[in-house]
Short mmCIF file of C-alpha atoms in Angstrom, two decimals:
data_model
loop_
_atom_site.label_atom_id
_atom_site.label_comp_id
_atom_site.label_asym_id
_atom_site.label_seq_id
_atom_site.Cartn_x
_atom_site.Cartn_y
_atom_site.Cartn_z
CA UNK J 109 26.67 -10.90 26.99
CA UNK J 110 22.85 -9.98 26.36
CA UNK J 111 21.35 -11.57 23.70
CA UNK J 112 18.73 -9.01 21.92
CA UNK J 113 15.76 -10.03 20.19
CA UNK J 114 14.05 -8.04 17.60
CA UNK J 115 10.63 -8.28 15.86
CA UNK J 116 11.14 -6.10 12.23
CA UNK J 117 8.04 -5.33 9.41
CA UNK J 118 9.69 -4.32 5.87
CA UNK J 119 8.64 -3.85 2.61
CA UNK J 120 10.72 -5.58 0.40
CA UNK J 121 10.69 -4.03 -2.82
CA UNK J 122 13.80 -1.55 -3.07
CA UNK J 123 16.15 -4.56 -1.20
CA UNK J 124 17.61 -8.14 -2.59
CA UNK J 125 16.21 -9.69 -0.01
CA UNK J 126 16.70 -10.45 3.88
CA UNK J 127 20.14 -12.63 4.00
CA UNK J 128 23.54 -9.74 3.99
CA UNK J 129 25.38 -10.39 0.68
CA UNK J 130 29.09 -9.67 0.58
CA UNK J 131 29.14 -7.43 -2.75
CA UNK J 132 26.16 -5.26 -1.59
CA UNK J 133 24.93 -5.19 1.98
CA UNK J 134 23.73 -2.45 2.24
CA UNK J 135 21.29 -3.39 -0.37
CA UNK J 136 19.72 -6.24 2.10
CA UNK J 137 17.42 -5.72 5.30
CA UNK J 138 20.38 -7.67 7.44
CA UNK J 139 23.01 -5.25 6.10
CA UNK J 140 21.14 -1.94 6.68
CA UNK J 141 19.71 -3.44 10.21
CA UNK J 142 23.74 -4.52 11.26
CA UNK J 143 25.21 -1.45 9.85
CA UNK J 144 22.73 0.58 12.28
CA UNK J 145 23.20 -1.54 15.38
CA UNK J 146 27.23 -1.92 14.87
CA UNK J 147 27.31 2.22 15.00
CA UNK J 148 25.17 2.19 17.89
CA UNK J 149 26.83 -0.87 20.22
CA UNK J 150 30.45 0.26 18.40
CA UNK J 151 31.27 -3.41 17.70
CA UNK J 152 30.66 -5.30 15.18
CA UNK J 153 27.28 -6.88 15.21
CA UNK J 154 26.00 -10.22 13.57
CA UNK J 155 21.74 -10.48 14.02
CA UNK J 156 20.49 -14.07 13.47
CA UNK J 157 17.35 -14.02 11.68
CA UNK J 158 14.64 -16.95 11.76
CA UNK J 159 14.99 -17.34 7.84
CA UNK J 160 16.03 -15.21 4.71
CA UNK J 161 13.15 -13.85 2.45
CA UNK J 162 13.81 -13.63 -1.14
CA UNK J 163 14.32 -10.31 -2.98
CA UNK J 164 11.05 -8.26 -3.13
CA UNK J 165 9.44 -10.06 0.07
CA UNK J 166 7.90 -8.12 2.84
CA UNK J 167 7.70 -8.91 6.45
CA UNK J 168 5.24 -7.83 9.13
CA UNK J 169 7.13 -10.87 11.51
CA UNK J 170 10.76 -11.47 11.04
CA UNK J 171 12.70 -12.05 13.88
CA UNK J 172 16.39 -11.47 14.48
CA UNK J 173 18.46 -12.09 17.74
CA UNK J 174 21.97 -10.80 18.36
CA UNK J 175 24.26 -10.85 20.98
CA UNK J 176 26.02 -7.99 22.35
CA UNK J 177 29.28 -6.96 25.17
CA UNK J 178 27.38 -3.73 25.97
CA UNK J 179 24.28 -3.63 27.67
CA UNK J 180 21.72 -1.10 26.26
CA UNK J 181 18.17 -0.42 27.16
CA UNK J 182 15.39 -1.55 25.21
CA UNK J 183 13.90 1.93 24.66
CA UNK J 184 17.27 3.65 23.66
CA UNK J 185 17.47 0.66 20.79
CA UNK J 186 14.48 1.00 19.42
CA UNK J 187 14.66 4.83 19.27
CA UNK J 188 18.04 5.22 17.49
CA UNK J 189 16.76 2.06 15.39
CA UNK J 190 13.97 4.44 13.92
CA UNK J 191 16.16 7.48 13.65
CA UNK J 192 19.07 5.81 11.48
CA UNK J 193 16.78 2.85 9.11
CA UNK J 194 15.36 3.74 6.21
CA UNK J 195 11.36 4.16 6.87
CA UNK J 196 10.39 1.03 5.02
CA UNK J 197 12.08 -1.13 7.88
CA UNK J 198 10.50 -0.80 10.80
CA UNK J 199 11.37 -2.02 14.01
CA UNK J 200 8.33 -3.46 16.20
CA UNK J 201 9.75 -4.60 19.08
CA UNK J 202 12.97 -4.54 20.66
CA UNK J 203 13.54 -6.91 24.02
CA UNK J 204 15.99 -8.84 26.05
CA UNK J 205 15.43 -12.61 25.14
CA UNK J 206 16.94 -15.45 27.29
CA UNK J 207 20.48 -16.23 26.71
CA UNK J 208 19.86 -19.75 24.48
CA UNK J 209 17.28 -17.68 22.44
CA UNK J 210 18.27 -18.93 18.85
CA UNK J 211 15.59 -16.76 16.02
CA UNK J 212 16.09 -19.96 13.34
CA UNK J 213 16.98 -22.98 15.86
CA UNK J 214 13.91 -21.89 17.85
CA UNK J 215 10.83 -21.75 15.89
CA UNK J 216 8.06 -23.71 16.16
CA UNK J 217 6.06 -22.21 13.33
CA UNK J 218 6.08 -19.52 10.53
CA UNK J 219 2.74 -18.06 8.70
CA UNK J 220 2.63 -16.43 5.12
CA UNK J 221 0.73 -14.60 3.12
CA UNK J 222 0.42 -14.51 -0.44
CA UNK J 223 -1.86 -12.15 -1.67
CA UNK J 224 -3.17 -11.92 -5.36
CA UNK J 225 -5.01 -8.98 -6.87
CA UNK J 226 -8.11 -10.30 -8.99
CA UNK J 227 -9.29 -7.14 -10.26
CA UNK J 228 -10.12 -6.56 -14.01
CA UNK J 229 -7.34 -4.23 -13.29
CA UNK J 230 -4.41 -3.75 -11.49
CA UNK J 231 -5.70 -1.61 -7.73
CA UNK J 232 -2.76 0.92 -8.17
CA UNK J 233 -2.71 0.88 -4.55
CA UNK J 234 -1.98 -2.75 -4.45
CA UNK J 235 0.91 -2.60 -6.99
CA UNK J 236 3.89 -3.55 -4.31
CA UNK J 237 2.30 -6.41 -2.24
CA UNK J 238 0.13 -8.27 -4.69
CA UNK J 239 -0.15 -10.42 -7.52
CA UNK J 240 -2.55 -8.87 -10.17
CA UNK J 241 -4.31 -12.29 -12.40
CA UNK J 242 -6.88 -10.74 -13.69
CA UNK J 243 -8.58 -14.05 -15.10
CA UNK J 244 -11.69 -15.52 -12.77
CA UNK J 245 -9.92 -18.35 -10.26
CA UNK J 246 -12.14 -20.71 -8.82
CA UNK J 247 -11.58 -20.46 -5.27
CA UNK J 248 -13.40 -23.17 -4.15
CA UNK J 249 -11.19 -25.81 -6.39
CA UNK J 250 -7.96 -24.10 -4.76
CA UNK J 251 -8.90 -24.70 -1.34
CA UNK J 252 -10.17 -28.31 -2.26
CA UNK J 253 -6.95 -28.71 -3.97
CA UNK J 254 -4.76 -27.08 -0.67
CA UNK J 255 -6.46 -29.91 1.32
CA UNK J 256 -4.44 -32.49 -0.59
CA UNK J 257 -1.05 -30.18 1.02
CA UNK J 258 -1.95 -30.38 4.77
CA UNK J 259 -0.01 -32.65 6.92
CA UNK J 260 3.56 -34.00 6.49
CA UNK J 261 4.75 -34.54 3.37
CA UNK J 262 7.68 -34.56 1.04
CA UNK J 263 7.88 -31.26 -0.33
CA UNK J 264 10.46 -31.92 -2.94
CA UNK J 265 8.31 -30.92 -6.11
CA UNK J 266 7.60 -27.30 -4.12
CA UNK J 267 11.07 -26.14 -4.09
CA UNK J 268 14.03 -24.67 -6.11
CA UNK J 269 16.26 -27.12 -7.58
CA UNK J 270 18.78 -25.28 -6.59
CA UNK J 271 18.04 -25.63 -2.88
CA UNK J 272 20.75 -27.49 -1.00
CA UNK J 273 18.08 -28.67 1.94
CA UNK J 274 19.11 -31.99 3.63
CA UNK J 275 15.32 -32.55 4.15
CA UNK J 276 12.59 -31.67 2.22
CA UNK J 277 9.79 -32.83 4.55
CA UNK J 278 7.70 -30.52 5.94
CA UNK J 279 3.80 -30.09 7.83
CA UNK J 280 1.56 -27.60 6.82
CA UNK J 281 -0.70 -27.06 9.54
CA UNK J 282 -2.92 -24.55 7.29
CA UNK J 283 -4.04 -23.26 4.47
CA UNK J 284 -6.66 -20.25 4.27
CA UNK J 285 -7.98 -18.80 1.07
CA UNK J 286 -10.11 -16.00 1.58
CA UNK J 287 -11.58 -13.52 -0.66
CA UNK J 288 -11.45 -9.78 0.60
CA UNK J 289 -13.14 -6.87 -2.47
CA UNK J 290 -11.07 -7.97 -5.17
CA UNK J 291 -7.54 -9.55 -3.28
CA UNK J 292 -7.56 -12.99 -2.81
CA UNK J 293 -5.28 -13.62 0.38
CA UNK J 294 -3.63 -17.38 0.63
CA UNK J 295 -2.42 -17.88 4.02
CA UNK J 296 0.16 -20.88 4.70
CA UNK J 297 1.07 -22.17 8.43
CA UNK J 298 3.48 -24.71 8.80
CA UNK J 299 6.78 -26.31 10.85
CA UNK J 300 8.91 -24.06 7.98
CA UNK J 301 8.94 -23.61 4.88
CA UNK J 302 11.60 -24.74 1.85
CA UNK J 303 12.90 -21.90 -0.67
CA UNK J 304 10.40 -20.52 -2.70
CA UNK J 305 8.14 -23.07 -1.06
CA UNK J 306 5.59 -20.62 -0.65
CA UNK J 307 5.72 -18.96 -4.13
CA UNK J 308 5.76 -22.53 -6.04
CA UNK J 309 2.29 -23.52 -3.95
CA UNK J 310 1.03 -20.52 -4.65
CA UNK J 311 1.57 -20.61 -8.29
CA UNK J 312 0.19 -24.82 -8.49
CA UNK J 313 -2.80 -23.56 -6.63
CA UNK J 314 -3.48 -21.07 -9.41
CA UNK J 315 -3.39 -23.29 -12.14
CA UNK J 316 -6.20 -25.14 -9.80
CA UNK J 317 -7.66 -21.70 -9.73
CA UNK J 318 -7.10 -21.47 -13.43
CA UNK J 319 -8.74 -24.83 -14.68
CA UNK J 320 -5.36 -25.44 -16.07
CA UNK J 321 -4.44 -28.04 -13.83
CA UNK J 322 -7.02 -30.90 -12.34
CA UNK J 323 -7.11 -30.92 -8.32
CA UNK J 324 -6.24 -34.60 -7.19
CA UNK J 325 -2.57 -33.62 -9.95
CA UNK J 326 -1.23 -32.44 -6.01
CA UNK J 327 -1.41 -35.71 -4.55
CA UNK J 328 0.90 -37.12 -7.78
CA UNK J 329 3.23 -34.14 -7.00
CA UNK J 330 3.49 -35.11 -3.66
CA UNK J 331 4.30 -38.93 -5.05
CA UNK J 332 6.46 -38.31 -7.60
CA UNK J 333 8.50 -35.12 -5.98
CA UNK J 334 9.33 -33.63 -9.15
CA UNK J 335 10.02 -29.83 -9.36
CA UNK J 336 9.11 -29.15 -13.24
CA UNK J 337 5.63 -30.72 -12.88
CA UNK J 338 4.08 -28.47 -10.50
CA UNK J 339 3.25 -24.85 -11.24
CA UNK J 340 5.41 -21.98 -11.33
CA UNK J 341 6.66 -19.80 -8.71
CA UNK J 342 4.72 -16.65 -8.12
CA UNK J 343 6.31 -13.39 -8.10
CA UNK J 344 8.44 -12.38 -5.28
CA UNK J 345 5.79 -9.45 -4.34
CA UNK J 346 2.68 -10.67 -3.14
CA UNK J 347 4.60 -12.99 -0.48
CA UNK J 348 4.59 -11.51 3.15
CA UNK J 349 6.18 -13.80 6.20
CA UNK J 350 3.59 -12.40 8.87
CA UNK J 351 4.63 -14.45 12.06
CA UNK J 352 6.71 -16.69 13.68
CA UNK J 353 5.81 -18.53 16.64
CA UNK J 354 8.23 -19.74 19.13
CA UNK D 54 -19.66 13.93 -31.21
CA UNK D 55 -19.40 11.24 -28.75
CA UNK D 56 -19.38 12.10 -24.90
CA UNK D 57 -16.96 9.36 -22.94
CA UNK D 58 -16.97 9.14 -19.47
CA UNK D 59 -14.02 7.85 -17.00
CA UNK D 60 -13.67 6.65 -13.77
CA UNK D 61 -9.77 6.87 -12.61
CA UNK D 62 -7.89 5.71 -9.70
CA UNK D 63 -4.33 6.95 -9.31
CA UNK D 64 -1.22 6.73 -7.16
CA UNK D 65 -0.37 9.88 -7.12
CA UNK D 66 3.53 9.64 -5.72
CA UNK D 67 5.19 9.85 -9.23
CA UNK D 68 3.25 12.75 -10.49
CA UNK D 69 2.59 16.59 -10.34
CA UNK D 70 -0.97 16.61 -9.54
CA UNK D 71 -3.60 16.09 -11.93
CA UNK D 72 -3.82 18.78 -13.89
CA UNK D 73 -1.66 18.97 -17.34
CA UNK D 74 1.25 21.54 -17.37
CA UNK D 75 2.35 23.01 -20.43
CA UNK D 76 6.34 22.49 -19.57
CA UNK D 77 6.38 18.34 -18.36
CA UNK D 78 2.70 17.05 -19.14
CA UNK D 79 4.27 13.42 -18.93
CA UNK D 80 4.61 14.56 -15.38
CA UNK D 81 0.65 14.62 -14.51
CA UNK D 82 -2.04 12.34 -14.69
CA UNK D 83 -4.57 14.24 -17.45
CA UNK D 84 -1.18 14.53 -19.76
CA UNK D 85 -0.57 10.43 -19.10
CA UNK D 86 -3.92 10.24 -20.34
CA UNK D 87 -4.16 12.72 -23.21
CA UNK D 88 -1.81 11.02 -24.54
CA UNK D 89 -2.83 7.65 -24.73
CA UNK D 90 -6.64 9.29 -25.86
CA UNK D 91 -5.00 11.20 -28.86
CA UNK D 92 -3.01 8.23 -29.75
CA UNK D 93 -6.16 5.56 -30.20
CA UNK D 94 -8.33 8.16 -31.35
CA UNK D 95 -5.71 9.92 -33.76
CA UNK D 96 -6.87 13.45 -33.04
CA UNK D 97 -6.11 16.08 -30.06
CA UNK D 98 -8.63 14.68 -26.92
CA UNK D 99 -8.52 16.93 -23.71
CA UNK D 100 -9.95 15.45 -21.06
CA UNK D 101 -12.09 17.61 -18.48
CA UNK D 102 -11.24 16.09 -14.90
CA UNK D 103 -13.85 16.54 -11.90
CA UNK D 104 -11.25 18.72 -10.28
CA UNK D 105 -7.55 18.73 -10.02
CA UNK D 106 -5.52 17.19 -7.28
CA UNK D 107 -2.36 18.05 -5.67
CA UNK D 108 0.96 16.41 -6.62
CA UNK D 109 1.45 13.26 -4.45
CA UNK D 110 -2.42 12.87 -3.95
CA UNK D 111 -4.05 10.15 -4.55
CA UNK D 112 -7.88 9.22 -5.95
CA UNK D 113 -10.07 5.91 -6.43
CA UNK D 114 -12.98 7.69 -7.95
CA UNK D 115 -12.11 10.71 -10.21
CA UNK D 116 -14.16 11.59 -13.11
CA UNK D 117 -13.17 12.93 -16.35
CA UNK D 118 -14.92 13.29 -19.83
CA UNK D 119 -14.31 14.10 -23.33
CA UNK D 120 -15.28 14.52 -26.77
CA UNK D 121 -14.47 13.00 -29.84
CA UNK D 122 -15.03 12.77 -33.66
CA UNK D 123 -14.73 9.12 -33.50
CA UNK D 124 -16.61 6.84 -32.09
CA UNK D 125 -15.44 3.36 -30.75
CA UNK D 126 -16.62 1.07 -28.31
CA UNK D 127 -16.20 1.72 -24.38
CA UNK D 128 -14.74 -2.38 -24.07
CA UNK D 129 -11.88 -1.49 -27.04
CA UNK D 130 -11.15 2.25 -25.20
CA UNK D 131 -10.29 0.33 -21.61
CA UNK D 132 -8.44 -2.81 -23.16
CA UNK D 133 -5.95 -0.10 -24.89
CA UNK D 134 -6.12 2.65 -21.88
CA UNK D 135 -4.63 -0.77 -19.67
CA UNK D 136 -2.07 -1.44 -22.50
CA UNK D 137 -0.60 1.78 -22.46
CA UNK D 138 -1.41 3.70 -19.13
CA UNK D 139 1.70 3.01 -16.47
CA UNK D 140 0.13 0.93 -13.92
CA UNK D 141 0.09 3.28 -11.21
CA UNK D 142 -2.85 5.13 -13.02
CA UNK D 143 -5.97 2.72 -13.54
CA UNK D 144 -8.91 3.16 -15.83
CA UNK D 145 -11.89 1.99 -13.74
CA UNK D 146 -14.54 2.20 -15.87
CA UNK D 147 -15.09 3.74 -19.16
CA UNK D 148 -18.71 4.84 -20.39
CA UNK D 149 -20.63 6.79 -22.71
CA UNK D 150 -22.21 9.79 -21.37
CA UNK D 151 -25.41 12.06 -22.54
CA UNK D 152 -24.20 14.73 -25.05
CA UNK D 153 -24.55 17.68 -22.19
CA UNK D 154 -22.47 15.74 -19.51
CA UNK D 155 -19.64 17.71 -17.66
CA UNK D 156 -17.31 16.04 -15.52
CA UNK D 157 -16.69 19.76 -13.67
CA UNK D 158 -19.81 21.64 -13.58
CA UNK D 159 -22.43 18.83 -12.83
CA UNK D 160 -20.53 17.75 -9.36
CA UNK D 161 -23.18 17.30 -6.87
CA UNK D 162 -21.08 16.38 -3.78
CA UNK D 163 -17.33 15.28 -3.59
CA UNK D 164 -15.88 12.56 -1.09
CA UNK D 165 -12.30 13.15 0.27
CA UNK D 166 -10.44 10.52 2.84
CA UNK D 167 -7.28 11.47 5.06
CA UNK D 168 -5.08 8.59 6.47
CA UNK D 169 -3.04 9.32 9.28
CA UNK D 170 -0.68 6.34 10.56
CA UNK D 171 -1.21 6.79 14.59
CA UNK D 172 1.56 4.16 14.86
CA UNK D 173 3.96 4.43 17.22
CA UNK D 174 6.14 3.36 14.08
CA UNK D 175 5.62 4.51 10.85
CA UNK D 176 3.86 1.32 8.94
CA UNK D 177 6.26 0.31 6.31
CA UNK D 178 3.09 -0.76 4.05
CA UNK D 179 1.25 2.89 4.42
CA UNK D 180 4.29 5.23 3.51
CA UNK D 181 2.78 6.37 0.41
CA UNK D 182 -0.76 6.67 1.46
CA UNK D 183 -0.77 7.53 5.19
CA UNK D 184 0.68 10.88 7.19
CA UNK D 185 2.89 8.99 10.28
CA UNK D 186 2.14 11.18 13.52
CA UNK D 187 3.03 9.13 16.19
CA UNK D 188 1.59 11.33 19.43
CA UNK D 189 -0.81 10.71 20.86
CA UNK D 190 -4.27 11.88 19.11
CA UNK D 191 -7.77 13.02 21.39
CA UNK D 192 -10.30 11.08 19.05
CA UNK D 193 -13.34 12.59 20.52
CA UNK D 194 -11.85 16.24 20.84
CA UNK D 195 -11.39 15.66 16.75
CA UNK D 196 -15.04 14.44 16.46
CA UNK D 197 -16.48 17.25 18.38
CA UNK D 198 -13.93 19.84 16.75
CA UNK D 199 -15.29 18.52 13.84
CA UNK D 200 -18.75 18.95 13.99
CA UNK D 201 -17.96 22.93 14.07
CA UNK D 202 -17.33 22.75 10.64
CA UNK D 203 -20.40 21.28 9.10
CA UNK D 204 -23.01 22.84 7.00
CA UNK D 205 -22.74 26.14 4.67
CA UNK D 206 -19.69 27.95 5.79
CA UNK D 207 -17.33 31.01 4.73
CA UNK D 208 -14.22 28.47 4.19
CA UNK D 209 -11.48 31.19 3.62
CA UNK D 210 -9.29 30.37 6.88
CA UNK D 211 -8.90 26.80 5.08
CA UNK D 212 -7.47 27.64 1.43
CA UNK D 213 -4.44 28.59 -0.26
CA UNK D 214 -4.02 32.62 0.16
CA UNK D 215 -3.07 32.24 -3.45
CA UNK D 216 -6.54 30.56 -4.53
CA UNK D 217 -8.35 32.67 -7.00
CA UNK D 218 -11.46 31.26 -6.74
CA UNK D 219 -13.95 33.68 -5.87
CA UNK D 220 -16.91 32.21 -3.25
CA UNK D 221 -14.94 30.38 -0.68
CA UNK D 222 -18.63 29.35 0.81
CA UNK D 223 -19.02 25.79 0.53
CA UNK D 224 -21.38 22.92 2.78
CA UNK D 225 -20.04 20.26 4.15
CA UNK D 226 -22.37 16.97 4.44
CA UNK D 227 -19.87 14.88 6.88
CA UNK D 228 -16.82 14.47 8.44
CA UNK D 229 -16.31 11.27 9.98
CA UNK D 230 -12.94 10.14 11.54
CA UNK D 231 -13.12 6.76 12.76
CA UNK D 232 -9.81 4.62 14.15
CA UNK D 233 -8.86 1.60 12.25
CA UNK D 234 -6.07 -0.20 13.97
CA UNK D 235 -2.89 2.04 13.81
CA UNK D 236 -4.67 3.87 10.85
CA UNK D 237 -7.27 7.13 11.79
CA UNK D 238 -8.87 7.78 8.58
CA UNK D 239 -11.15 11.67 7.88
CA UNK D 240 -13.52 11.27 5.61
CA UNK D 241 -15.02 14.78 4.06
CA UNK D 242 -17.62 14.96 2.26
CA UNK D 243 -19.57 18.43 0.56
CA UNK D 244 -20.50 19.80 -2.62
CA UNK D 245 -17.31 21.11 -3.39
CA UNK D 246 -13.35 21.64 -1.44
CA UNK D 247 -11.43 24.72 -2.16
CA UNK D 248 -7.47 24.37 -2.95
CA UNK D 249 -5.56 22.62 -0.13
CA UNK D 250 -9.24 22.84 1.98
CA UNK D 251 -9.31 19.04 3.10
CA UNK D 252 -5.40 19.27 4.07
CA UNK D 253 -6.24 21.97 6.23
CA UNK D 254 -8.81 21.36 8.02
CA UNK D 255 -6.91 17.99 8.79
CA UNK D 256 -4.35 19.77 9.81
CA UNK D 257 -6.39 21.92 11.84
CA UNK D 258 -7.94 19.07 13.33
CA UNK D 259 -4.40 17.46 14.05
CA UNK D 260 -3.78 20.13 16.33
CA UNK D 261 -6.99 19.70 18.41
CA UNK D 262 -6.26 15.97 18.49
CA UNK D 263 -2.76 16.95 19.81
CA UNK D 264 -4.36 19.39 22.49
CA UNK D 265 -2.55 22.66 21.12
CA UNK D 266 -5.31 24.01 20.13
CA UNK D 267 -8.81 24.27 21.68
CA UNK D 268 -12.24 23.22 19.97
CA UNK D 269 -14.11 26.16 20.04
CA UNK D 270 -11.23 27.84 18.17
CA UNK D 271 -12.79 26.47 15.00
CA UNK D 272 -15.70 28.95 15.17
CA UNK D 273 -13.61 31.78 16.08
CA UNK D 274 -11.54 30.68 12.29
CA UNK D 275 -15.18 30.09 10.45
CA UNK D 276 -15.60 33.84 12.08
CA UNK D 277 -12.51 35.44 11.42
CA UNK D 278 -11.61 33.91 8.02
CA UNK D 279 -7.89 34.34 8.51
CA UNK D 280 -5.70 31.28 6.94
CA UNK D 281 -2.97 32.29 9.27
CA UNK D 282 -4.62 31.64 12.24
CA UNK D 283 -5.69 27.49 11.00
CA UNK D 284 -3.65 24.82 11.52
CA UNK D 285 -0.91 23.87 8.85
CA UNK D 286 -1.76 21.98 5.44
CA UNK D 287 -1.56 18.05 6.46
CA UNK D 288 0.72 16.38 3.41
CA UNK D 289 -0.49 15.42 0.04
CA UNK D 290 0.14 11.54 0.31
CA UNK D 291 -2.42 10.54 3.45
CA UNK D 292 -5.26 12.58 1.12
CA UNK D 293 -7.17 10.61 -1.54
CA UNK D 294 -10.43 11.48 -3.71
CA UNK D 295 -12.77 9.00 -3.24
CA UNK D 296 -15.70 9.41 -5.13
CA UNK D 297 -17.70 12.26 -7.38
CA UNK D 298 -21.23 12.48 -7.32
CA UNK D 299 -23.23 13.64 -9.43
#
């Protein structure tokens, strides 16, 4: 058996999300990506990503492994990869990881970006991968107030209460907020992330941003652990998972 | 009569080009506009744009004006232009201009950018705004190539055959092409481009970057004035309008 590993950039929009869904797959990046490599290896092929991304998220990082009978090489992949996907997936990298390569057992750490447009209005250019809030955000407040995030914590308050999660602790290692023209561009690195982690922090920062919500409110959040007293989730978008790290 | 000025930046994918056509003018970007104009101002406004553009191009600069009967202020004109424009076509600034001000005939220079994606990929993020030519490109041969082509020139050999205008002399200030990552970006700029000019002499320049067709070649086009003998017209989505000076 070789086991495969892939590196894949997409842009999100047109799919409902990363994770194959039985109804539609072909309407997810994992269904398009194992529909491709099942015609090429003529079995049927199961890739392993290192986590889903919702509908609407983009990736310049995800990474997939996935074991094969046949043994291809690396060039030939990637070349018949980039003739059958649709252009918004794009294939980076294909290589030959080690045989206990696991994409989601394996990581060490993921980094996101969240990007906000905070134009008067919205860059038409930027329509697809960010946020537009017009309204002036104090960026100096939200990175204060992403201090209070850094570390381990209980993340309980920053995730869907849907979630089914065993644990909900997690360390940020980072959090960036830079101002580039007009885009503001948050950038979270951490151990992993929870579902819609990402988007909820995003959106509690804001209100920081706002004035709508006083700074040291995070550390309660992080006390108390509950989900419908900390901000709401930003839109699907302006998220981008930009790398892993093994 | 009151003169308004507008600034306009537009993703051109969804449209026809600029100019209004008689059969779908929901289709281009002065008929978007028209309409929204004759609906605030309750009378007929045509708009005078800085120049047309080709369906699927794009601009963050281009100029328009009109006249009207009524008069209301520039802050009230924007607020209901973002209402009611779709958001791929953004109202940058609005302003009132002297009396005499036209957005066509007082064009002192124009600014054009090209975007090719030099990726060995095509960047999922640039499909819209970026020509994906993933050979190998001869930066320098470009730059030098380029230089051919500045000043006051007969530019016949780099329009439409079906152009009507009739000078096809026209200066050009600067060409700069300068590598950005994956991204190789042409910036034009001269007091005026005849039809499909810019995507021309891109393409033309494409094909010395390539090495299929030798530098000195340019003068013998300049000479010769034959369209047939240039390169092919690069596509409409990697060319944008920058800015209109006047």
């Amino acid at each position: 058996m070789t086991n495969y590993k892939l590196i894949i950039a997409y842009d999100g929009t047109r799919y409902n999300g990363f994770q194959r869904q039985s109804k539609h797959p072909e309407k997810t990046i994992q269904g398009k990506i194992e529909n491709v490599l099942s015609q090429l290896f003529e079995e049927d092929i199961q890739i392993i990503g290192s986590g889903r991304t919702d509908a609407g998220v983009h990736s310049k990082g995800q990474v997939c492994n996935f074991h094969t009978k046949k043994h291809l090489s690396e060039e030939s992949i990637l070349s018949y990869m980039r003739q059958y996907l649709p252009q918004d997936i794009a294939i980076i990298k294909v290589a030959i990881a080690s045989e206990r390569f696991h994409s989601r057992y394996n990581v060490v750490s993921k980094r996101y970006s969240y990007t906000v447009d905070n134009g008067y209005f919205a860059d038409p250019f930027a329509l697809r991968f960010a946020y537009h809030v017009p309204e002036t955000l104090n960026i100096e407040a939200m990175q204060d107030a992403s201090k209070l995030l850094l570390g381990e914590h209980d993340f309980k308050a920053f995730t869907s209460l849907k979630s089914k999660t065993k644990s909900t602790i997690r360390n940020i290692k980072s959090i960036n907020i830079v101002k580039n023209g007009d885009k503001i561009i948050f950038t979270y690195e951490g151990n992993g992330f929870l579902q819609h982690m990402v988007r909820i922090l995003t959106g509690t920062l804001l209100e920081v941003g706002l004035g709508t919500r006083k700074i040291d409110s995070i550390s309660d959040l992080l006390a108390n652990k509950t989900r419908c007293e900390a901000g709401p989730k930003a839109p699907s978008h302006g998220l981008c998972m930009e790398k892993v790290t093994y």
